């Protein structure tokens, strides 16, 4: 039986408790991408220590908000194509500053400096390699949620492969099968609660070889529903769409009459999301990548942690419509004294 | 992009913090319906301030409990019928004292002095007007959840219509379409978490023009599953059926052999409900107003915030049967030191 | 209308508050099975008081862990068969020490000294009697969740039968009908939140008279998903499979190619579980004992409190695969300073 593993992140934090936070920063300095002592972060006993002082410039924040728009638009990462046709993706996991909402930047743990990580788009039959470099201050893995990949490619620590150590790398390789068609996601399976909520996750969309078998949609958009614990508060207190809380969450614009596909992925480690689009009924057409035999019309889409749900609607009413969580606790940004909107909420404009 | 809005309730509360609670009462006195200084309520930083001293007479409590029975029995509000046949409903939103369970009266924010608000029953083809007067101490709106009404009738603040200011009114008008058939609900979409949990919600049932197309039921009852935060406690700590916690929740009596339709509506801002009827299996026949192609037999009906679920059962076993939440935390009244039953629970008697 | 009832457990605790914990132990000593003063437990105002000092020997812990393996393997309790063919099961409810995970033994309230209680396996047409002796320090009942048994056999206090008093017994008897086929559970319906989470629950599987009508499975395993509140912490903070938290939770071994049926039962009083099997997709074939007309393939099975869900998979990939909650808060054992795995998690080995 595999043994329970120690969290190196915790060990570092315990060390830091004796030496001051600067000590922690020095110990993990190889992984620090923002050159402030406090930005190294880490955690003590599972509680994240976020930097209170790190800042991003307005231009950096705008660039990060644009990343969220790109995720929403499913702009996929371009792989390197090897001689035998294998598609190779380079992932580097590291810590970096990430703007959540106005006035709040937290230390993220993510892939290629973005939260969520790169959108991966594959086709049945693809041979793929993911070379994952670990520049985090503790081990990590990548797990391909819900997909039948070989045991040693599945990213569960010590089952049978040990996690990727700090400074190390591992290559996950598999062939994309028919069973993988649909909306899926990948995430760290090491220190899951902390790493996944801190940003170690991303979406993988798999198309069939013959895409003409898919239903036609005029718009195809991706909303990754995340959560995190800012300022070390437990339980999750900040809720995001494509890595951003309202009003930073990306807004979608469609045209009247468009048939729209929304791919909803709950990457929150602990929280359910229950999403509604004001003015519309949504039709659930797939769950966890599997098409439903009887698509179901609902006003609320309830999504458990790790689930993916594809919904469609026809944009037959012009206007600006809130797309938002119906769990109201997910709709306020932490430390907001003014009761403004926040959290897992955005606007879909029908022109 | 619409701007995040300030909560006037919060601004009042901030003002009150400097001047004492009496100051708050004076500021909002135009909206106060119970003439005690402390009854004006309001909130500070999103935490409701409930009156600890207001009281209702036993006769008033009994009258309010009868309102819950009327909601259960789907006694609908009678509209004024205009010359062109339009049905006009007058809503007045205000604050008032509301008895939750023995010994606990809280300040409600609701429509026409009842929680939930009036049951609205409409028929496809109806032209309707809702004239909503705002006597609350902050802005409000009415949102028709899950229904395709025009953008300016949808009650989302500033999308594109501003919320109804304190002392103002707005007229929502639309035509009832086939897509609206079934069990739905309406609620404030301003300061949602607080206002909805405080009572700014109600149920709207839409029938087809030809009701002979509907399945026959001997009994048709409505259970609105709500939640609120009494004594300023977060998260939600009091759970209600038709506005009342057990033992004030209305009890249903049916006859042996009756085919019974229960309409379940989760108006809680944050909490799931998972309902069971002891001694029976329930069949889910519709969700969010949409009939299921394959009705599903279950012992537990899980309902996300904002969802509506219609279930049926045939009352083939006599007895007194608990109808209750299986989330046990929803089954105790706050401050109950004696572990008695409470919350989202009632009895269905089969005679 | 039935009256709200007092919790005797609470009254004992109130008494104990005046006399010291030893006083409580003396009062309930008739029910104490482990001879330490502090092991009597009880609660004050609904908060369980668990023993911090009671210990079990390693052999006792190993024997208890074997009980969990037996539950997983659906080893059913053997009834006494009466002259008329009635199957009689003797249940004794009592308190005892129960090992949850390494280093943590808590006082359980359970049936026949095991958590969950005995697996009951019945066939349509069986006449059954459950003679339930109450050696707990407060009243109790047994409720047959989701099953249509007569009102006086349904185990809801005072509807119409009073709960079984301390030191008393009650005989539940009914005939097993076709409607009862499938995976179900039984539990105390008195002081539910505390008693169910403390172990007063078990699984009942009902087969049709002609089992050849059931789909064939090479393996048929039972995972009871529980929760409890250790050290008096609220909300639920320890999560179990078949009564044990990882790494004590039983592990399943199947052979490559096996068609496997997993019966999942959420006995948690408050918590949802959302289960995933790494490397596999699961197909939901029944819910609350009812077969689904359209089996649904998912990567996450969301289960409300009191629900049962049957899932299947074909073990076509060898390896050691985590079967775990995707609600990460359910995956850590309380007081674990080292971020190790825990909670509602185990391993399925495909050889």
PDB file of N, CA and C in Angstrom, chain A residues 246-247 251 272-274 276 278-281 294-303 317-322 324 326-329 331-332 337-341 345 347 349, chain B residues 1-7 9-11 43 45-46 143 145-151 154 156 159 189 191-193 268-270 272 287-288 290 292-294 304-307:
ATOM      1  N   UNK A 246     -15.222  38.703 -10.703  1.00  0.00           N
ATOM      2  CA  UNK A 246     -15.893  39.897 -11.201  1.00  0.00           C
ATOM      3  C   UNK A 246     -15.399  41.114 -10.435  1.00  0.00           C
ATOM      4  N   UNK A 247     -15.119  42.241 -11.063  1.00  0.00           N
ATOM      5  CA  UNK A 247     -15.373  42.566 -12.467  1.00  0.00           C
ATOM      6  C   UNK A 247     -14.219  42.225 -13.426  1.00  0.00           C
ATOM      7  N   UNK A 251     -15.896  38.828 -20.189  1.00  0.00           N
ATOM      8  CA  UNK A 251     -17.286  38.921 -20.631  1.00  0.00           C
ATOM      9  C   UNK A 251     -17.392  38.429 -22.072  1.00  0.00           C
ATOM     10  N   UNK A 272     -19.182  23.594  -4.564  1.00  0.00           N
ATOM     11  CA  UNK A 272     -20.104  23.449  -5.672  1.00  0.00           C
ATOM     12  C   UNK A 272     -20.309  24.819  -6.319  1.00  0.00           C
ATOM     13  N   UNK A 273     -20.597  24.795  -7.615  1.00  0.00           N
ATOM     14  CA  UNK A 273     -21.106  25.992  -8.279  1.00  0.00           C
ATOM     15  C   UNK A 273     -22.492  25.656  -8.814  1.00  0.00           C
ATOM     16  N   UNK A 274     -23.367  26.627  -8.836  1.00  0.00           N
ATOM     17  CA  UNK A 274     -24.722  26.435  -9.375  1.00  0.00           C
ATOM     18  C   UNK A 274     -24.996  27.664 -10.225  1.00  0.00           C
ATOM     19  N   UNK A 276     -26.416  30.162 -13.344  1.00  0.00           N
ATOM     20  CA  UNK A 276     -27.630  30.545 -14.061  1.00  0.00           C
ATOM     21  C   UNK A 276     -27.303  31.675 -15.031  1.00  0.00           C
ATOM     22  N   UNK A 278     -29.221  34.758 -16.516  1.00  0.00           N
ATOM     23  CA  UNK A 278     -30.479  35.502 -16.404  1.00  0.00           C
ATOM     24  C   UNK A 278     -31.122  35.658 -17.782  1.00  0.00           C
ATOM     25  N   UNK A 279     -32.429  35.488 -17.822  1.00  0.00           N
ATOM     26  CA  UNK A 279     -33.172  35.686 -19.069  1.00  0.00           C
ATOM     27  C   UNK A 279     -33.206  34.468 -19.968  1.00  0.00           C
ATOM     28  N   UNK A 280     -32.481  33.430 -19.606  1.00  0.00           N
ATOM     29  CA  UNK A 280     -32.387  32.258 -20.478  1.00  0.00           C
ATOM     30  C   UNK A 280     -32.574  30.961 -19.703  1.00  0.00           C
ATOM     31  N   UNK A 281     -32.987  29.935 -20.430  1.00  0.00           N
ATOM     32  CA  UNK A 281     -32.907  28.559 -19.954  1.00  0.00           C
ATOM     33  C   UNK A 281     -31.708  27.918 -20.647  1.00  0.00           C
ATOM     34  N   UNK A 294     -30.589  12.325 -23.182  1.00  0.00           N
ATOM     35  CA  UNK A 294     -31.729  13.247 -23.121  1.00  0.00           C
ATOM     36  C   UNK A 294     -31.249  14.598 -22.625  1.00  0.00           C
ATOM     37  N   UNK A 295     -30.887  15.514 -23.522  1.00  0.00           N
ATOM     38  CA  UNK A 295     -30.474  16.839 -23.043  1.00  0.00           C
ATOM     39  C   UNK A 295     -31.548  17.422 -22.143  1.00  0.00           C
ATOM     40  N   UNK A 296     -31.112  18.113 -21.091  1.00  0.00           N
ATOM     41  CA  UNK A 296     -32.025  18.540 -20.037  1.00  0.00           C
ATOM     42  C   UNK A 296     -32.044  20.065 -19.958  1.00  0.00           C
ATOM     43  N   UNK A 297     -33.234  20.657 -20.002  1.00  0.00           N
ATOM     44  CA  UNK A 297     -33.373  22.114 -19.923  1.00  0.00           C
ATOM     45  C   UNK A 297     -33.498  22.543 -18.473  1.00  0.00           C
ATOM     46  N   UNK A 298     -32.655  23.454 -18.050  1.00  0.00           N
ATOM     47  CA  UNK A 298     -32.633  23.880 -16.650  1.00  0.00           C
ATOM     48  C   UNK A 298     -32.395  25.379 -16.567  1.00  0.00           C
ATOM     49  N   UNK A 299     -32.755  25.952 -15.411  1.00  0.00           N
ATOM     50  CA  UNK A 299     -32.383  27.349 -15.174  1.00  0.00           C
ATOM     51  C   UNK A 299     -31.128  27.426 -14.317  1.00  0.00           C
ATOM     52  N   UNK A 300     -30.804  26.327 -13.644  1.00  0.00           N
ATOM     53  CA  UNK A 300     -29.623  26.293 -12.784  1.00  0.00           C
ATOM     54  C   UNK A 300     -28.807  25.047 -13.118  1.00  0.00           C
ATOM     55  N   UNK A 301     -27.515  25.222 -13.337  1.00  0.00           N
ATOM     56  CA  UNK A 301     -26.619  24.100 -13.598  1.00  0.00           C
ATOM     57  C   UNK A 301     -25.770  23.890 -12.356  1.00  0.00           C
ATOM     58  N   UNK A 302     -26.023  22.805 -11.637  1.00  0.00           N
ATOM     59  CA  UNK A 302     -25.261  22.505 -10.426  1.00  0.00           C
ATOM     60  C   UNK A 302     -24.057  21.641 -10.789  1.00  0.00           C
ATOM     61  N   UNK A 303     -22.865  22.078 -10.382  1.00  0.00           N
ATOM     62  CA  UNK A 303     -21.639  21.406 -10.801  1.00  0.00           C
ATOM     63  C   UNK A 303     -20.789  21.096  -9.581  1.00  0.00           C
ATOM     64  N   UNK A 317     -32.594  36.654 -27.386  1.00  0.00           N
ATOM     65  CA  UNK A 317     -32.998  37.900 -26.735  1.00  0.00           C
ATOM     66  C   UNK A 317     -31.793  38.812 -26.597  1.00  0.00           C
ATOM     67  N   UNK A 318     -31.856  39.990 -27.214  1.00  0.00           N
ATOM     68  CA  UNK A 318     -30.728  40.918 -27.064  1.00  0.00           C
ATOM     69  C   UNK A 318     -30.692  41.470 -25.653  1.00  0.00           C
ATOM     70  N   UNK A 319     -29.531  41.953 -25.289  1.00  0.00           N
ATOM     71  CA  UNK A 319     -29.384  42.564 -23.970  1.00  0.00           C
ATOM     72  C   UNK A 319     -28.081  42.154 -23.324  1.00  0.00           C
ATOM     73  N   UNK A 320     -27.893  42.658 -22.112  1.00  0.00           N
ATOM     74  CA  UNK A 320     -26.730  42.323 -21.292  1.00  0.00           C
ATOM     75  C   UNK A 320     -27.240  41.456 -20.162  1.00  0.00           C
ATOM     76  N   UNK A 321     -26.783  40.222 -20.095  1.00  0.00           N
ATOM     77  CA  UNK A 321     -27.355  39.241 -19.179  1.00  0.00           C
ATOM     78  C   UNK A 321     -26.297  38.746 -18.215  1.00  0.00           C
ATOM     79  N   UNK A 322     -26.612  38.770 -16.926  1.00  0.00           N
ATOM     80  CA  UNK A 322     -25.677  38.233 -15.934  1.00  0.00           C
ATOM     81  C   UNK A 322     -25.626  36.716 -16.050  1.00  0.00           C
ATOM     82  N   UNK A 324     -24.187  33.951 -13.636  1.00  0.00           N
ATOM     83  CA  UNK A 324     -23.691  34.015 -12.257  1.00  0.00           C
ATOM     84  C   UNK A 324     -24.045  32.786 -11.444  1.00  0.00           C
ATOM     85  N   UNK A 326     -25.668  30.883  -8.382  1.00  0.00           N
ATOM     86  CA  UNK A 326     -26.835  31.131  -7.532  1.00  0.00           C
ATOM     87  C   UNK A 326     -26.518  30.847  -6.070  1.00  0.00           C
ATOM     88  N   UNK A 327     -25.324  30.372  -5.789  1.00  0.00           N
ATOM     89  CA  UNK A 327     -24.874  30.270  -4.400  1.00  0.00           C
ATOM     90  C   UNK A 327     -24.287  31.641  -4.063  1.00  0.00           C
ATOM     91  N   UNK A 328     -25.088  32.428  -3.342  1.00  0.00           N
ATOM     92  CA  UNK A 328     -24.770  33.850  -3.217  1.00  0.00           C
ATOM     93  C   UNK A 328     -23.439  34.084  -2.512  1.00  0.00           C
ATOM     94  N   UNK A 329     -23.051  33.158  -1.643  1.00  0.00           N
ATOM     95  CA  UNK A 329     -21.768  33.311  -0.974  1.00  0.00           C
ATOM     96  C   UNK A 329     -20.601  33.311  -1.944  1.00  0.00           C
ATOM     97  N   UNK A 331     -20.495  35.115  -4.578  1.00  0.00           N
ATOM     98  CA  UNK A 331     -20.671  36.318  -5.408  1.00  0.00           C
ATOM     99  C   UNK A 331     -20.162  37.591  -4.762  1.00  0.00           C
ATOM    100  N   UNK A 332     -19.324  37.444  -3.760  1.00  0.00           N
ATOM    101  CA  UNK A 332     -18.750  38.624  -3.124  1.00  0.00           C
ATOM    102  C   UNK A 332     -17.242  38.436  -3.050  1.00  0.00           C
ATOM    103  N   UNK A 337     -16.123  45.753   1.666  1.00  0.00           N
ATOM    104  CA  UNK A 337     -16.982  46.346   2.697  1.00  0.00           C
ATOM    105  C   UNK A 337     -18.224  46.989   2.098  1.00  0.00           C
ATOM    106  N   UNK A 338     -18.313  47.014   0.781  1.00  0.00           N
ATOM    107  CA  UNK A 338     -19.343  47.827   0.153  1.00  0.00           C
ATOM    108  C   UNK A 338     -20.433  47.013  -0.525  1.00  0.00           C
ATOM    109  N   UNK A 339     -20.452  45.686  -0.307  1.00  0.00           N
ATOM    110  CA  UNK A 339     -21.528  44.866  -0.891  1.00  0.00           C
ATOM    111  C   UNK A 339     -21.609  44.971  -2.404  1.00  0.00           C
ATOM    112  N   UNK A 340     -20.503  45.172  -3.067  1.00  0.00           N
ATOM    113  CA  UNK A 340     -20.553  45.209  -4.525  1.00  0.00           C
ATOM    114  C   UNK A 340     -20.531  43.785  -5.053  1.00  0.00           C
ATOM    115  N   UNK A 341     -20.867  43.649  -6.333  1.00  0.00           N
ATOM    116  CA  UNK A 341     -20.812  42.329  -6.950  1.00  0.00           C
ATOM    117  C   UNK A 341     -19.365  41.868  -7.056  1.00  0.00           C
ATOM    118  N   UNK A 345     -19.049  35.434 -11.460  1.00  0.00           N
ATOM    119  CA  UNK A 345     -20.122  36.187 -12.110  1.00  0.00           C
ATOM    120  C   UNK A 345     -19.528  36.921 -13.286  1.00  0.00           C
ATOM    121  N   UNK A 347     -20.812  38.793 -17.483  1.00  0.00           N
ATOM    122  CA  UNK A 347     -21.916  39.274 -18.312  1.00  0.00           C
ATOM    123  C   UNK A 347     -21.800  38.644 -19.692  1.00  0.00           C
ATOM    124  N   UNK A 349     -23.211  39.358 -23.365  1.00  0.00           N
ATOM    125  CA  UNK A 349     -23.883  40.391 -24.148  1.00  0.00           C
ATOM    126  C   UNK A 349     -24.434  39.751 -25.417  1.00  0.00           C
TER     127      UNK A 349
ATOM    128  N   UNK B   1     -19.345  48.392 -19.892  1.00  0.00           N
ATOM    129  CA  UNK B   1     -19.549  47.410 -18.828  1.00  0.00           C
ATOM    130  C   UNK B   1     -20.245  48.077 -17.652  1.00  0.00           C
ATOM    131  N   UNK B   2     -21.235  47.436 -17.082  1.00  0.00           N
ATOM    132  CA  UNK B   2     -21.897  48.036 -15.923  1.00  0.00           C
ATOM    133  C   UNK B   2     -20.938  48.124 -14.749  1.00  0.00           C
ATOM    134  N   UNK B   3     -21.079  49.162 -13.995  1.00  0.00           N
ATOM    135  CA  UNK B   3     -20.208  49.342 -12.840  1.00  0.00           C
ATOM    136  C   UNK B   3     -20.758  48.603 -11.633  1.00  0.00           C
ATOM    137  N   UNK B   4     -19.866  48.095 -10.795  1.00  0.00           N
ATOM    138  CA  UNK B   4     -20.334  47.575  -9.506  1.00  0.00           C
ATOM    139  C   UNK B   4     -21.079  48.687  -8.775  1.00  0.00           C
ATOM    140  N   UNK B   5     -22.124  48.325  -8.069  1.00  0.00           N
ATOM    141  CA  UNK B   5     -22.929  49.360  -7.422  1.00  0.00           C
ATOM    142  C   UNK B   5     -22.726  49.341  -5.910  1.00  0.00           C
ATOM    143  N   UNK B   6     -22.905  50.491  -5.312  1.00  0.00           N
ATOM    144  CA  UNK B   6     -22.864  50.569  -3.852  1.00  0.00           C
ATOM    145  C   UNK B   6     -24.192  50.120  -3.290  1.00  0.00           C
ATOM    146  N   UNK B   7     -24.149  49.508  -2.153  1.00  0.00           N
ATOM    147  CA  UNK B   7     -25.367  49.149  -1.461  1.00  0.00           C
ATOM    148  C   UNK B   7     -25.782  50.310  -0.587  1.00  0.00           C
ATOM    149  N   UNK B   9     -28.109  50.193   1.518  1.00  0.00           N
ATOM    150  CA  UNK B   9     -28.238  49.605   2.853  1.00  0.00           C
ATOM    151  C   UNK B   9     -26.953  49.713   3.635  1.00  0.00           C
ATOM    152  N   UNK B  10     -25.857  49.444   2.939  1.00  0.00           N
ATOM    153  CA  UNK B  10     -24.568  49.522   3.603  1.00  0.00           C
ATOM    154  C   UNK B  10     -24.230  50.951   3.969  1.00  0.00           C
ATOM    155  N   UNK B  11     -24.510  51.867   3.051  1.00  0.00           N
ATOM    156  CA  UNK B  11     -24.192  53.257   3.356  1.00  0.00           C
ATOM    157  C   UNK B  11     -24.981  53.733   4.568  1.00  0.00           C
ATOM    158  N   UNK B  43     -28.092  46.930   7.923  1.00  0.00           N
ATOM    159  CA  UNK B  43     -26.966  46.030   8.092  1.00  0.00           C
ATOM    160  C   UNK B  43     -25.683  46.824   8.115  1.00  0.00           C
ATOM    161  N   UNK B  45     -21.814  46.228   6.859  1.00  0.00           N
ATOM    162  CA  UNK B  45     -20.883  45.364   6.137  1.00  0.00           C
ATOM    163  C   UNK B  45     -21.505  44.020   5.797  1.00  0.00           C
ATOM    164  N   UNK B  46     -22.760  44.054   5.390  1.00  0.00           N
ATOM    165  CA  UNK B  46     -23.399  42.830   4.924  1.00  0.00           C
ATOM    166  C   UNK B  46     -23.950  41.953   6.019  1.00  0.00           C
ATOM    167  N   UNK B 143     -36.627  40.035 -10.203  1.00  0.00           N
ATOM    168  CA  UNK B 143     -36.069  39.251 -11.305  1.00  0.00           C
ATOM    169  C   UNK B 143     -36.920  38.003 -11.476  1.00  0.00           C
ATOM    170  N   UNK B 145     -36.834  34.609 -12.389  1.00  0.00           N
ATOM    171  CA  UNK B 145     -35.759  33.628 -12.539  1.00  0.00           C
ATOM    172  C   UNK B 145     -36.075  32.584 -13.606  1.00  0.00           C
ATOM    173  N   UNK B 146     -35.142  32.432 -14.523  1.00  0.00           N
ATOM    174  CA  UNK B 146     -35.243  31.359 -15.518  1.00  0.00           C
ATOM    175  C   UNK B 146     -36.208  31.647 -16.646  1.00  0.00           C
ATOM    176  N   UNK B 147     -36.806  32.834 -16.636  1.00  0.00           N
ATOM    177  CA  UNK B 147     -37.798  33.151 -17.673  1.00  0.00           C
ATOM    178  C   UNK B 147     -37.207  34.118 -18.689  1.00  0.00           C
ATOM    179  N   UNK B 148     -37.608  33.921 -19.945  1.00  0.00           N
ATOM    180  CA  UNK B 148     -37.110  34.768 -21.022  1.00  0.00           C
ATOM    181  C   UNK B 148     -37.998  35.998 -21.143  1.00  0.00           C
ATOM    182  N   UNK B 149     -37.729  37.001 -20.309  1.00  0.00           N
ATOM    183  CA  UNK B 149     -38.431  38.280 -20.436  1.00  0.00           C
ATOM    184  C   UNK B 149     -37.451  39.289 -21.024  1.00  0.00           C
ATOM    185  N   UNK B 150     -37.956  40.386 -21.608  1.00  0.00           N
ATOM    186  CA  UNK B 150     -37.033  41.353 -22.222  1.00  0.00           C
ATOM    187  C   UNK B 150     -36.030  41.895 -21.198  1.00  0.00           C
ATOM    188  N   UNK B 151     -34.881  42.288 -21.703  1.00  0.00           N
ATOM    189  CA  UNK B 151     -33.778  42.723 -20.844  1.00  0.00           C
ATOM    190  C   UNK B 151     -34.195  43.805 -19.851  1.00  0.00           C
ATOM    191  N   UNK B 154     -36.131  42.407 -16.733  1.00  0.00           N
ATOM    192  CA  UNK B 154     -35.507  41.240 -16.092  1.00  0.00           C
ATOM    193  C   UNK B 154     -35.013  41.516 -14.683  1.00  0.00           C
ATOM    194  N   UNK B 156     -32.351  42.997 -13.388  1.00  0.00           N
ATOM    195  CA  UNK B 156     -30.942  42.975 -12.983  1.00  0.00           C
ATOM    196  C   UNK B 156     -30.445  44.419 -12.995  1.00  0.00           C
ATOM    197  N   UNK B 159     -28.860  46.705 -15.983  1.00  0.00           N
ATOM    198  CA  UNK B 159     -28.720  45.895 -17.194  1.00  0.00           C
ATOM    199  C   UNK B 159     -30.071  45.785 -17.886  1.00  0.00           C
ATOM    200  N   UNK B 189     -33.024  41.036  -7.248  1.00  0.00           N
ATOM    201  CA  UNK B 189     -31.681  40.787  -7.780  1.00  0.00           C
ATOM    202  C   UNK B 189     -30.738  41.914  -7.343  1.00  0.00           C
ATOM    203  N   UNK B 191     -28.610  43.301  -3.983  1.00  0.00           N
ATOM    204  CA  UNK B 191     -28.166  42.890  -2.648  1.00  0.00           C
ATOM    205  C   UNK B 191     -28.748  41.509  -2.358  1.00  0.00           C
ATOM    206  N   UNK B 192     -28.583  40.617  -3.341  1.00  0.00           N
ATOM    207  CA  UNK B 192     -29.350  39.367  -3.400  1.00  0.00           C
ATOM    208  C   UNK B 192     -29.267  38.554  -2.116  1.00  0.00           C
ATOM    209  N   UNK B 193     -28.052  38.345  -1.665  1.00  0.00           N
ATOM    210  CA  UNK B 193     -27.834  37.439  -0.545  1.00  0.00           C
ATOM    211  C   UNK B 193     -28.722  37.847   0.625  1.00  0.00           C
ATOM    212  N   UNK B 268     -33.272  29.591  -0.980  1.00  0.00           N
ATOM    213  CA  UNK B 268     -32.116  29.896  -0.124  1.00  0.00           C
ATOM    214  C   UNK B 268     -31.007  30.531  -0.955  1.00  0.00           C
ATOM    215  N   UNK B 269     -30.385  31.546  -0.427  1.00  0.00           N
ATOM    216  CA  UNK B 269     -29.327  32.226  -1.175  1.00  0.00           C
ATOM    217  C   UNK B 269     -28.073  31.378  -1.278  1.00  0.00           C
ATOM    218  N   UNK B 270     -27.862  30.475  -0.336  1.00  0.00           N
ATOM    219  CA  UNK B 270     -26.580  29.762  -0.316  1.00  0.00           C
ATOM    220  C   UNK B 270     -26.700  28.254  -0.153  1.00  0.00           C
ATOM    221  N   UNK B 272     -27.968  24.286  -0.293  1.00  0.00           N
ATOM    222  CA  UNK B 272     -28.680  23.195  -0.928  1.00  0.00           C
ATOM    223  C   UNK B 272     -29.716  22.653   0.052  1.00  0.00           C
ATOM    224  N   UNK B 287     -38.079  19.767 -13.580  1.00  0.00           N
ATOM    225  CA  UNK B 287     -37.022  20.535 -12.929  1.00  0.00           C
ATOM    226  C   UNK B 287     -36.992  21.910 -13.570  1.00  0.00           C
ATOM    227  N   UNK B 288     -36.975  22.954 -12.735  1.00  0.00           N
ATOM    228  CA  UNK B 288     -36.974  24.323 -13.256  1.00  0.00           C
ATOM    229  C   UNK B 288     -38.116  24.532 -14.240  1.00  0.00           C
ATOM    230  N   UNK B 290     -39.392  22.458 -16.351  1.00  0.00           N
ATOM    231  CA  UNK B 290     -39.330  21.622 -17.548  1.00  0.00           C
ATOM    232  C   UNK B 290     -39.629  20.171 -17.187  1.00  0.00           C
ATOM    233  N   UNK B 292     -39.437  16.260 -17.145  1.00  0.00           N
ATOM    234  CA  UNK B 292     -38.358  15.325 -17.475  1.00  0.00           C
ATOM    235  C   UNK B 292     -38.880  14.281 -18.454  1.00  0.00           C
ATOM    236  N   UNK B 293     -38.119  13.985 -19.498  1.00  0.00           N
ATOM    237  CA  UNK B 293     -38.562  12.908 -20.404  1.00  0.00           C
ATOM    238  C   UNK B 293     -38.629  11.566 -19.682  1.00  0.00           C
ATOM    239  N   UNK B 294     -37.708  11.312 -18.775  1.00  0.00           N
ATOM    240  CA  UNK B 294     -37.716  10.080 -17.978  1.00  0.00           C
ATOM    241  C   UNK B 294     -37.894  10.433 -16.512  1.00  0.00           C
ATOM    242  N   UNK B 304     -30.510  22.616  -5.739  1.00  0.00           N
ATOM    243  CA  UNK B 304     -29.542  23.715  -5.617  1.00  0.00           C
ATOM    244  C   UNK B 304     -30.282  25.024  -5.362  1.00  0.00           C
ATOM    245  N   UNK B 305     -29.585  26.024  -4.824  1.00  0.00           N
ATOM    246  CA  UNK B 305     -30.204  27.337  -4.705  1.00  0.00           C
ATOM    247  C   UNK B 305     -30.778  27.781  -6.051  1.00  0.00           C
ATOM    248  N   UNK B 306     -31.983  28.298  -6.044  1.00  0.00           N
ATOM    249  CA  UNK B 306     -32.700  28.813  -7.223  1.00  0.00           C
ATOM    250  C   UNK B 306     -33.390  27.735  -8.048  1.00  0.00           C
ATOM    251  N   UNK B 307     -33.149  26.475  -7.764  1.00  0.00           N
ATOM    252  CA  UNK B 307     -33.821  25.425  -8.534  1.00  0.00           C
ATOM    253  C   UNK B 307     -35.264  25.239  -8.076  1.00  0.00           C
TER     254      UNK B 307
END
